[in-house]
Coordinates of C-alpha atoms and ligand atoms in Angstrom, one line a residue:
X21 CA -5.9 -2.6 -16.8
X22 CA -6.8 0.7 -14.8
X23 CA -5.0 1.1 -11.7
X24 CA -7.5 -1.2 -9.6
X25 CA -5.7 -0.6 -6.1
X26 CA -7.6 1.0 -3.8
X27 CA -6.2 5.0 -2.5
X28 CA -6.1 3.5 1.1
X29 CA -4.6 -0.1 0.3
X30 CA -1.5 -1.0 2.6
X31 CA 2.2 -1.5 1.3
X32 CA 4.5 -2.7 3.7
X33 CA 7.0 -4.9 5.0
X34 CA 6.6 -7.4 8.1
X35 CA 8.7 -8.3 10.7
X36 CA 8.2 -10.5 13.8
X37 CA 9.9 -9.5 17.2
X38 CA 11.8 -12.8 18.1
X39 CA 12.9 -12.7 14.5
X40 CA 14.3 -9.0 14.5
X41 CA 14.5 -8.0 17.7
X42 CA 16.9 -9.8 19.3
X43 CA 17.5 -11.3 23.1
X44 CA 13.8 -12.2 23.7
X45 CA 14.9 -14.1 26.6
X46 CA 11.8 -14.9 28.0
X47 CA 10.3 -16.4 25.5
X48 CA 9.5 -20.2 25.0
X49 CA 11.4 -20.3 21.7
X50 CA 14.7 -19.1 22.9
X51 CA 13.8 -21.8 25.7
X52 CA 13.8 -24.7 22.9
X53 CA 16.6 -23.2 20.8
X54 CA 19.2 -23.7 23.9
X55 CA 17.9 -27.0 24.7
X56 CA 19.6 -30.6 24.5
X57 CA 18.4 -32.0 21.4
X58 CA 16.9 -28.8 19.8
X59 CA 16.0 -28.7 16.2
X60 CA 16.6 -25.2 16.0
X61 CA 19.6 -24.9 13.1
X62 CA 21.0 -21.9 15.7
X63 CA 20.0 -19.6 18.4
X64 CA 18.7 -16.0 17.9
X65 CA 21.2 -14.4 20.0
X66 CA 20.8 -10.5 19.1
X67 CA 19.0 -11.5 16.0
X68 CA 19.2 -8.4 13.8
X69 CA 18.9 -5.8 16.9
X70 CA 15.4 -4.1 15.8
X71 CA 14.9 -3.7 19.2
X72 CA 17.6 -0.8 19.5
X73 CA 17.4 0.0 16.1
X74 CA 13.8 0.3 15.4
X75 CA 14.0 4.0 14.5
X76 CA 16.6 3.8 11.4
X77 CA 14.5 0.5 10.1
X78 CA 11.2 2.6 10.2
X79 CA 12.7 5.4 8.8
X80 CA 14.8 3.1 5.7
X81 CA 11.3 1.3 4.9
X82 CA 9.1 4.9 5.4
X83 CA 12.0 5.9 2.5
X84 CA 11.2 3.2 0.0
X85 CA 8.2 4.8 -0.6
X86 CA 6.0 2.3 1.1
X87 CA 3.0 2.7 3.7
X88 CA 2.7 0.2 6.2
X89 CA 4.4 -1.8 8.9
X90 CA 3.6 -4.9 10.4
X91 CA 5.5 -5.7 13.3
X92 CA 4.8 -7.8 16.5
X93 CA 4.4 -7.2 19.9
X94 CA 6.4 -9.6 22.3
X95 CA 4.2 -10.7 24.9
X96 CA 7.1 -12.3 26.7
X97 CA 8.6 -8.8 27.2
X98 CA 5.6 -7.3 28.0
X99 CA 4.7 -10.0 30.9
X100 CA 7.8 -11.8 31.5
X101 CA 6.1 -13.5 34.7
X102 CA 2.9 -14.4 34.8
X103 CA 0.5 -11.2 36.0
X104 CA 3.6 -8.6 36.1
X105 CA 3.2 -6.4 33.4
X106 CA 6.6 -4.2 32.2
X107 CA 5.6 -0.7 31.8
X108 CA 9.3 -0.5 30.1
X109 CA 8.9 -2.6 27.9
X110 CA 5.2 -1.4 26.9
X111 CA 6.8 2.2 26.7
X112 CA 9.5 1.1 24.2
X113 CA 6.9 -0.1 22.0
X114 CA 4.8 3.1 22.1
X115 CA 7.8 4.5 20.9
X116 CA 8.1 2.0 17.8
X117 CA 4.5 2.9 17.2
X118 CA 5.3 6.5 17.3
X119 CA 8.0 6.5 15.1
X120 CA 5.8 4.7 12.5
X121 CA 3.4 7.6 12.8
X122 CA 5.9 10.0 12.9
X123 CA 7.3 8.9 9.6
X124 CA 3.8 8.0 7.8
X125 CA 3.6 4.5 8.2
X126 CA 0.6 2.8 9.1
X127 CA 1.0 0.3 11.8
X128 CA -0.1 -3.3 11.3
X129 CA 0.3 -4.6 15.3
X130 CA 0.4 -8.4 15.7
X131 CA -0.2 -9.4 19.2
X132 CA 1.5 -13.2 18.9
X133 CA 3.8 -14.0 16.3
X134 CA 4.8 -17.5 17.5
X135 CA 7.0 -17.1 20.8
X136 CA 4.8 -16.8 24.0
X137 CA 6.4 -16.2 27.3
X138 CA 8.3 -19.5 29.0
X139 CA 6.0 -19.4 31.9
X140 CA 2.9 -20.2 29.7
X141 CA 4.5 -23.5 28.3
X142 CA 4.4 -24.5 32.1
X143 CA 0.8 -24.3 32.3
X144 CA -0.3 -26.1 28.9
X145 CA 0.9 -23.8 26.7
X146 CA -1.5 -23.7 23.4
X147 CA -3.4 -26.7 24.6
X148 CA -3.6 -24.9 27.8
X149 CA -7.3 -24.6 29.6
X150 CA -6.0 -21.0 30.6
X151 CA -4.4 -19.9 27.8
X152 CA -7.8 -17.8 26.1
X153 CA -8.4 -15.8 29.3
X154 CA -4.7 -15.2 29.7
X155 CA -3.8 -14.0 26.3
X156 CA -7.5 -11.7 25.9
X157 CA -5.6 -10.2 29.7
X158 CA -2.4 -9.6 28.0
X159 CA -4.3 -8.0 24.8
X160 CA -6.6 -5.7 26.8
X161 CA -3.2 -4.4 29.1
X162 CA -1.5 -3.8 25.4
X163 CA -4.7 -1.4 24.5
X164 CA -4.5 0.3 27.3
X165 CA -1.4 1.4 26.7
X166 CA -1.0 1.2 23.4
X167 CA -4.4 1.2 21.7
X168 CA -4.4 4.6 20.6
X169 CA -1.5 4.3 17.6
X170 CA -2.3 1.2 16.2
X171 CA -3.3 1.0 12.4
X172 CA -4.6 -2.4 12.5
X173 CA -4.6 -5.6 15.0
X174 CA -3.7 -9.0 14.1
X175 CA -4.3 -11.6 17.3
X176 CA -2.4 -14.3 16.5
X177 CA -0.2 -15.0 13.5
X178 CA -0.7 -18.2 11.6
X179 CA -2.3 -20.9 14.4
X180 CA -2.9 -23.0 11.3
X181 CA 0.8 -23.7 10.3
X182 CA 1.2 -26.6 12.9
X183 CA -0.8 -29.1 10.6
X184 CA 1.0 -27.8 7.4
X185 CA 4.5 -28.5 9.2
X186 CA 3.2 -31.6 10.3
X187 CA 2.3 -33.0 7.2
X188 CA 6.2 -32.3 6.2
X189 CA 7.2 -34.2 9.2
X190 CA 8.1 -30.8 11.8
X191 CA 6.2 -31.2 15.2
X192 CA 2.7 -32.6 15.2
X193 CA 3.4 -35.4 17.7
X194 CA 0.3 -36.2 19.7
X195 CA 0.7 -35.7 23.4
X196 CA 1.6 -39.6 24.6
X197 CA 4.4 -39.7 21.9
X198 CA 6.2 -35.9 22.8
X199 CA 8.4 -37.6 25.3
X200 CA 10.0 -40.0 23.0
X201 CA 11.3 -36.4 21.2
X202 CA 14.5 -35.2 22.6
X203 CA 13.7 -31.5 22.7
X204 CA 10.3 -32.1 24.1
X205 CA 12.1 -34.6 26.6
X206 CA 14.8 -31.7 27.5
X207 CA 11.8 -29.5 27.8
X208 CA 9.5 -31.2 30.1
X209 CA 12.5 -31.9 32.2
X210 CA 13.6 -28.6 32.5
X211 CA 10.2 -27.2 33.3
X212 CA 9.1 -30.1 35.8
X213 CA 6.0 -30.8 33.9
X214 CA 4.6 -34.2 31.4
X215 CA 5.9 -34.3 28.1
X216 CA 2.8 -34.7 27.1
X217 CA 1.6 -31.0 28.2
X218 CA 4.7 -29.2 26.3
X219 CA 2.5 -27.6 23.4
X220 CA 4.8 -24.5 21.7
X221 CA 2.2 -22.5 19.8
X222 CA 4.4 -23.6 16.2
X223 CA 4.8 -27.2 17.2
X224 CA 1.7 -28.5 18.3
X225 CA -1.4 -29.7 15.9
X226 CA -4.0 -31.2 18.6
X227 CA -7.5 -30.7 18.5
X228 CA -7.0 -29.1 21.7
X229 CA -4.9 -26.8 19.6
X230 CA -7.0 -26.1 17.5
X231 CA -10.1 -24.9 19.9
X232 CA -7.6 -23.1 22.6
X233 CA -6.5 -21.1 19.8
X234 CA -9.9 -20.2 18.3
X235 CA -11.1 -19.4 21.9
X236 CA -7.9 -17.0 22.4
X237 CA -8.1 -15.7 19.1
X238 CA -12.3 -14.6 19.6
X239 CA -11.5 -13.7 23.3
X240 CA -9.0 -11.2 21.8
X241 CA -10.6 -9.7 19.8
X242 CA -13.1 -9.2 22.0
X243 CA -10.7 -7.4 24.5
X244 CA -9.3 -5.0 21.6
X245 CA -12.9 -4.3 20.9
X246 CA -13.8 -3.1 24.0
X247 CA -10.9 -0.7 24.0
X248 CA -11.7 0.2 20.3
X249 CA -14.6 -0.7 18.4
X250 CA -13.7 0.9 15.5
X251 CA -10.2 -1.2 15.5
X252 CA -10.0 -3.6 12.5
X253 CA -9.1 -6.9 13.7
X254 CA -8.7 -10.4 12.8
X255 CA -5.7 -13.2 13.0
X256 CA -3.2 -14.3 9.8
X257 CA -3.1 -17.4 8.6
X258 CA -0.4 -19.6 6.8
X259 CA -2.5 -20.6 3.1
X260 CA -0.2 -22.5 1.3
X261 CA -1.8 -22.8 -2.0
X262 CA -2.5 -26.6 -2.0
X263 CA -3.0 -28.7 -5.2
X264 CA -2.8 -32.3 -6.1
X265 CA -1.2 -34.5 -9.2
X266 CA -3.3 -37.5 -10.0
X267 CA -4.1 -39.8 -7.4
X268 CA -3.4 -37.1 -4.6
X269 CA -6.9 -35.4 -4.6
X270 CA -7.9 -37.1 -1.7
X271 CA -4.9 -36.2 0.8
X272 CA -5.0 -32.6 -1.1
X273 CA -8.5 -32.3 0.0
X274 CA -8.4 -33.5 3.5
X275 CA -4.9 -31.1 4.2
X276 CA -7.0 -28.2 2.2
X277 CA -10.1 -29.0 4.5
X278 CA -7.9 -29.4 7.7
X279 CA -4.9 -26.5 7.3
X280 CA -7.2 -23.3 5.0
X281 CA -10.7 -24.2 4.9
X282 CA -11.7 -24.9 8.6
X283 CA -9.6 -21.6 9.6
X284 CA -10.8 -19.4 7.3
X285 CA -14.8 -20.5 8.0
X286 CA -13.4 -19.9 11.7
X287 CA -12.9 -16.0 10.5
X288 CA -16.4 -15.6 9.6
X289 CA -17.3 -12.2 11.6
X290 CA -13.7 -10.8 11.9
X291 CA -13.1 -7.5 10.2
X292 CA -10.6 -9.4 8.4
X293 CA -8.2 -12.0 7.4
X294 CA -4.9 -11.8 7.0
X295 CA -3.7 -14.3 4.1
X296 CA 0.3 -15.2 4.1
X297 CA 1.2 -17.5 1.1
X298 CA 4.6 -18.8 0.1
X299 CA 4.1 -21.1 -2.2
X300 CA 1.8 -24.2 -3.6
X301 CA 1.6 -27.9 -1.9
X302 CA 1.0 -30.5 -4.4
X303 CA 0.4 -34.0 -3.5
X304 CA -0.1 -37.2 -5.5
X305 CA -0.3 -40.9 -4.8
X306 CA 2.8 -41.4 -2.6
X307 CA 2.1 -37.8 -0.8
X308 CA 4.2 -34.8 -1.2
X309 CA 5.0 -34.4 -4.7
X310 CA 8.8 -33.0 -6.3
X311 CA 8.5 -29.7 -7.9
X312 CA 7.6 -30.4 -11.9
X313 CA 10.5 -30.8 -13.8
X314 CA 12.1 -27.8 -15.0
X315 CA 10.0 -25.5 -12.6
X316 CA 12.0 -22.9 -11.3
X317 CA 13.7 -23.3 -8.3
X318 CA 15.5 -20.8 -5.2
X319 CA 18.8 -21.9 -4.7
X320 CA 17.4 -24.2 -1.9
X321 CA 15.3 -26.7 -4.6
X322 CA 12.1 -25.1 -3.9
X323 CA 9.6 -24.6 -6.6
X324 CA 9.0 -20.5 -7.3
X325 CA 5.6 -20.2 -7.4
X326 CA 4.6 -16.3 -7.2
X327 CA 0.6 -17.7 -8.7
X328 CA -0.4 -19.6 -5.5
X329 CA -0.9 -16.1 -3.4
X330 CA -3.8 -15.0 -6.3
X331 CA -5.5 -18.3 -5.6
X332 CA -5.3 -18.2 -2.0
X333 CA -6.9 -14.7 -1.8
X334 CA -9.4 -16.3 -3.9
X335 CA -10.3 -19.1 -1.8
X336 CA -9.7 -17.0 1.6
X337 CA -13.0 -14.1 -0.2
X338 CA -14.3 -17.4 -1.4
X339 CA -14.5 -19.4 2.2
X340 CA -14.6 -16.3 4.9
X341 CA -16.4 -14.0 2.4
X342 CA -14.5 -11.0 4.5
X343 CA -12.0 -8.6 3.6
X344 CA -8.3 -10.0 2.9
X345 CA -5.4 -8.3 3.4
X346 CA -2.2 -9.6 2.6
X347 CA 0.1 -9.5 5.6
X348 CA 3.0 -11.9 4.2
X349 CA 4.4 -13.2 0.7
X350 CA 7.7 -13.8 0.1
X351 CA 10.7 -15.5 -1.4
X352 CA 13.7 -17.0 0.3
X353 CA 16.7 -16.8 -2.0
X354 CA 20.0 -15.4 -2.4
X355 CA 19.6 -14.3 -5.7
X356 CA 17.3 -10.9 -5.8
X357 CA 16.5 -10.7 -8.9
X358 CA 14.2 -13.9 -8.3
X359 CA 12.6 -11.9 -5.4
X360 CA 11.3 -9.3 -7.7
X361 CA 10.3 -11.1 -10.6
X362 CA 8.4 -13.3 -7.8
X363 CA 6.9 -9.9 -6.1
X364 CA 5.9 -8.3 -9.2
X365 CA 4.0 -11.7 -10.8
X366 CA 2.3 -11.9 -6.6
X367 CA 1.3 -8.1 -6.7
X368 CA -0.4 -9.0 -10.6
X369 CA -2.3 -11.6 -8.9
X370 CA -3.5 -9.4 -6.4
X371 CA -4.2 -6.5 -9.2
X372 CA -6.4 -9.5 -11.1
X373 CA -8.0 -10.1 -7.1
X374 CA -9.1 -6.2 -7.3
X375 CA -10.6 -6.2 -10.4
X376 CA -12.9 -8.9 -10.1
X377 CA -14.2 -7.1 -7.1
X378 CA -12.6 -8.9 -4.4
X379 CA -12.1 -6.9 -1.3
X380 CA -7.8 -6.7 -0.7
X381 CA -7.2 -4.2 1.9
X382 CA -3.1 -4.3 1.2
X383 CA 0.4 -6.0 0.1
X384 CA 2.8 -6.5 2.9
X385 CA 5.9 -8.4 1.9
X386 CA 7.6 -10.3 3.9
X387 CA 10.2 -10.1 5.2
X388 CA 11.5 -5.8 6.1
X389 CA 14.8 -7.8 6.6
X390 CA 17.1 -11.0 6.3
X391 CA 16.5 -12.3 9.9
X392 CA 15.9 -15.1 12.2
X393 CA 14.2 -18.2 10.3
X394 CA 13.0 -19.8 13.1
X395 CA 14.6 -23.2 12.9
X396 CA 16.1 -23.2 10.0
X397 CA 18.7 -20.3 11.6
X398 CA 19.8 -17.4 9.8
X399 CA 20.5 -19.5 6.4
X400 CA 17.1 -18.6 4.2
X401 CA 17.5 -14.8 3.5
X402 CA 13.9 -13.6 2.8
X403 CA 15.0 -9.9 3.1
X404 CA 13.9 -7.1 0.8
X405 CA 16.7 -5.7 3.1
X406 CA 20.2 -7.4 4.1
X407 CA 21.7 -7.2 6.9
X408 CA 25.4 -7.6 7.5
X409 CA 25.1 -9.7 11.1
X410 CA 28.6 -8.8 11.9
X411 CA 28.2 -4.8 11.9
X412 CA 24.2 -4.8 11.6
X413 CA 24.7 -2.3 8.4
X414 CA 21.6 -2.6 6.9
X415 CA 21.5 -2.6 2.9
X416 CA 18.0 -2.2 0.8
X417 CA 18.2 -4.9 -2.0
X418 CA 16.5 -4.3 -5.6
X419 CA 13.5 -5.8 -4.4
X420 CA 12.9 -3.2 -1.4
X421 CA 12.9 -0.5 -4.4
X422 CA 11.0 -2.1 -6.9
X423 CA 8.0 -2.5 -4.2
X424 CA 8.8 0.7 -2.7
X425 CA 9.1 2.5 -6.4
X426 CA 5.8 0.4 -6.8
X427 CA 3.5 1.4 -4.3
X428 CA 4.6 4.8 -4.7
X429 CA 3.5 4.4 -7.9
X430 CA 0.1 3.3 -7.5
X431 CA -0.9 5.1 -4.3
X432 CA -0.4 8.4 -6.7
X433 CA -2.2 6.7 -9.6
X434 CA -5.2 5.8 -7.3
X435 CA -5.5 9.7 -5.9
X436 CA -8.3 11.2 -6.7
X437 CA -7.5 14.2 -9.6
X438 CA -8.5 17.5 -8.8
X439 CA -11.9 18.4 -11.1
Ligands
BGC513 C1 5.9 -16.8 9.4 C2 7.2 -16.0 9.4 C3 8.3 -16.8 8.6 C4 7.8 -16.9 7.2 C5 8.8 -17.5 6.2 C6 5.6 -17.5 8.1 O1 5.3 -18.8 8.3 O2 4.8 -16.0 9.8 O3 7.6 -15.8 10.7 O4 9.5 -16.3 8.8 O5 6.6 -17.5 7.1 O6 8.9 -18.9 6.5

């Protein structure tokens, strides 16, 4: 096959800020992981301290050889109370931006990766009636200040994964239930509110969800728009590549319907959207069904299953019919050598995406580093990068060169040669 990667396509690594940065103490999700009753495996604590060490990481993945960084912005940083906006903390991420520019990389800005501030879980959170106008205010501060050195805006990162967590039993209790949950118990307690109301933007898969999101996620963009027209900007989504076994097509196709297809026809219109596939969900007569036998496996059980990512950038062109970009793929395991058989047989997928003509705008793995698994602790390593927690010595694994060595590759394969 010629090289079919485009000579502007994206290779990166992502990061999210509670995940990296460390200390986001305003933010709902440190909230829930010090409550009574938490099913966070751990706190976050100082997490892998990207926030003080932002300019070494940008320069180690900038050395790789690769392109692109996504990172995100915290919003609970940036308005720790409701209305005050911190110039600080908008100033230290110019600086990130900055040294992304300064060392070639092309900045992939996500506005809401998961955590919001504590103060919006009082008012609703993501089922909140204020929650649009509120985040589209927080956006249009952020381009303000920042507008000018991002590469690319994601809104909001995966408001779809509620209902695929749900269906595996994490979150999804309807409103009148939430107070029989210890953690959303301790929560409502602690914030003097219904349990009914607490709605964390990972845990909560209402209908009420579902539209506050798509209202914040189309009043964003709208607000980055104004700033910069030009700006390419859509939201990421969690595709899981979902199949079925005999006697499972019907719950395959309402989960397919409910988690991938209604999101990505929600996308229509957006410059983009970004696609972040781990794996594939099979189900069969009794629901979730066990990885085939023999099926390799990460050291956690999990089926390895680099294919799914080619079919999900298939169905997201297929559905949306805009341009994709790949803003996560990854593998948790210890063993690296896993990782990059799993990237390179993803990145072929992609390749075989290209040639048929479908529009891929770029490859960002995930994840830059081994960090904060939300509540699963600091157990799955997904890093292309470890990090020893202890001294926060960061090492590049195998799999950091490979796609580094890779893209480097390609981007000087897809140059144009001089006549
Ligand atoms: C999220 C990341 C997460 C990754 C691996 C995605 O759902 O965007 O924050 O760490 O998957 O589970």
């Amino acid at each position: 096959m010629t090289n079919p990667f485009p000579r502007d396509f994206l290779w990166g690594v992502a990061t999210a800020g509670h995940q990296v940065e460390g200390n986001n103490v305003t933010s709902d999700v440190w909230f829930l992981e010090h409550l009574p009753g938490t099913i966070f495996a751990e706190p976050s604590g100082d997490a892998v301290d990207h926030y003080h060490r932002y300019r070494e990481d940008i320069a180690l993945i900038a050395g790789l050889g690769l392109t692109s960084y996504r990172f995100s912005l915290e919003w609970a940083r940036i308005e720790p109370e409701e209305g005050h906006f911190s110039v600080a903390e908008l100033d230290h991420y110019r600086r990130v931006l900055e040294a992304c520019h300064e060392h070639g990389l092309t900045p992939v800005v996500t506005f809401h990766h998961f955590a919001s501030p504590l103060w919006l879980l009082r008012l609703g959170g993501w089922e909140g009636e204020r929650t649009p106008e509120l985040f589209a205010r927080y956006c249009s501060r952020v381009m303000t200040h920042l507008g000018d050195l991002i590469g690319v805006a994601c809104t909001l990162n995966e408001p779809n994964l509620p209902w695929l967590l749900a269906s595996f039993g994490i979150g999804g209790e309807a409103p009148e239930n939430r107070g029989n949950v210890p953690m959303w118990a301790a929560a409502a307690e602690r914030l003097g509110v219904d349990a009914g109301t607490v709605a964390p933007f990972q845990f909560c898969s209402t209908e009420a969800g579902f539209h506050v999101k798509l209202a914040a996620h189309k009043a964003a963009t709208a607000a980055i728009k104004a700033h910069r027209p030009e700006l390419q900007v859509g939201w990421t989504l969690a595709n899981s590549d979902i199949q079925s076994i005999p006697g499972g097509e019907e719950t395959a196709d309402r989960v397919r319907r409910e988690v991938n297809e209604r999101f990505l026809e929600a996308s229509r219109g957006d410059d983009f959207v970004g696609i972040q596939t781990y794996g594939r969900t099979v189900y069969g007569p009794d629901g979730h069904a066990p990885a085939p036998e023999g099926a390799p496996t990460n050291g956690m059980g999990e089926e390895i299953y680099p294919q799914a990512l080619e079919a999900t950038v298939r169905e997201a062109w297929r559905v949306a019919g805009i341009p994709v970009m790949v803003t996560e793929n990854g593998l948790a395991t210890d063993d690296d050598t896993q990782r990059v058989a799993y990237l390179e047989a993803a990145v072929d997928g992609v390749a075989a995406c290209l040639a048929d003509g479908i529009d891929v705008r770029g490859y960002i793995a995930w994840s830059a580093f081994d960090n904060f698994e939300w509540i699963f602790g600091y157990r799955p390593k997904f890093g292309l990068i470890a990090v020893n927690r202890s001294t926060q010595e960061r090492t590049p694994k195998e799999s950091a060169r490979w796609l580094g060595g890779f893209a480097r590759q390609h981007a000087r394969a897809a140059a144009p040669q001089p006549a």
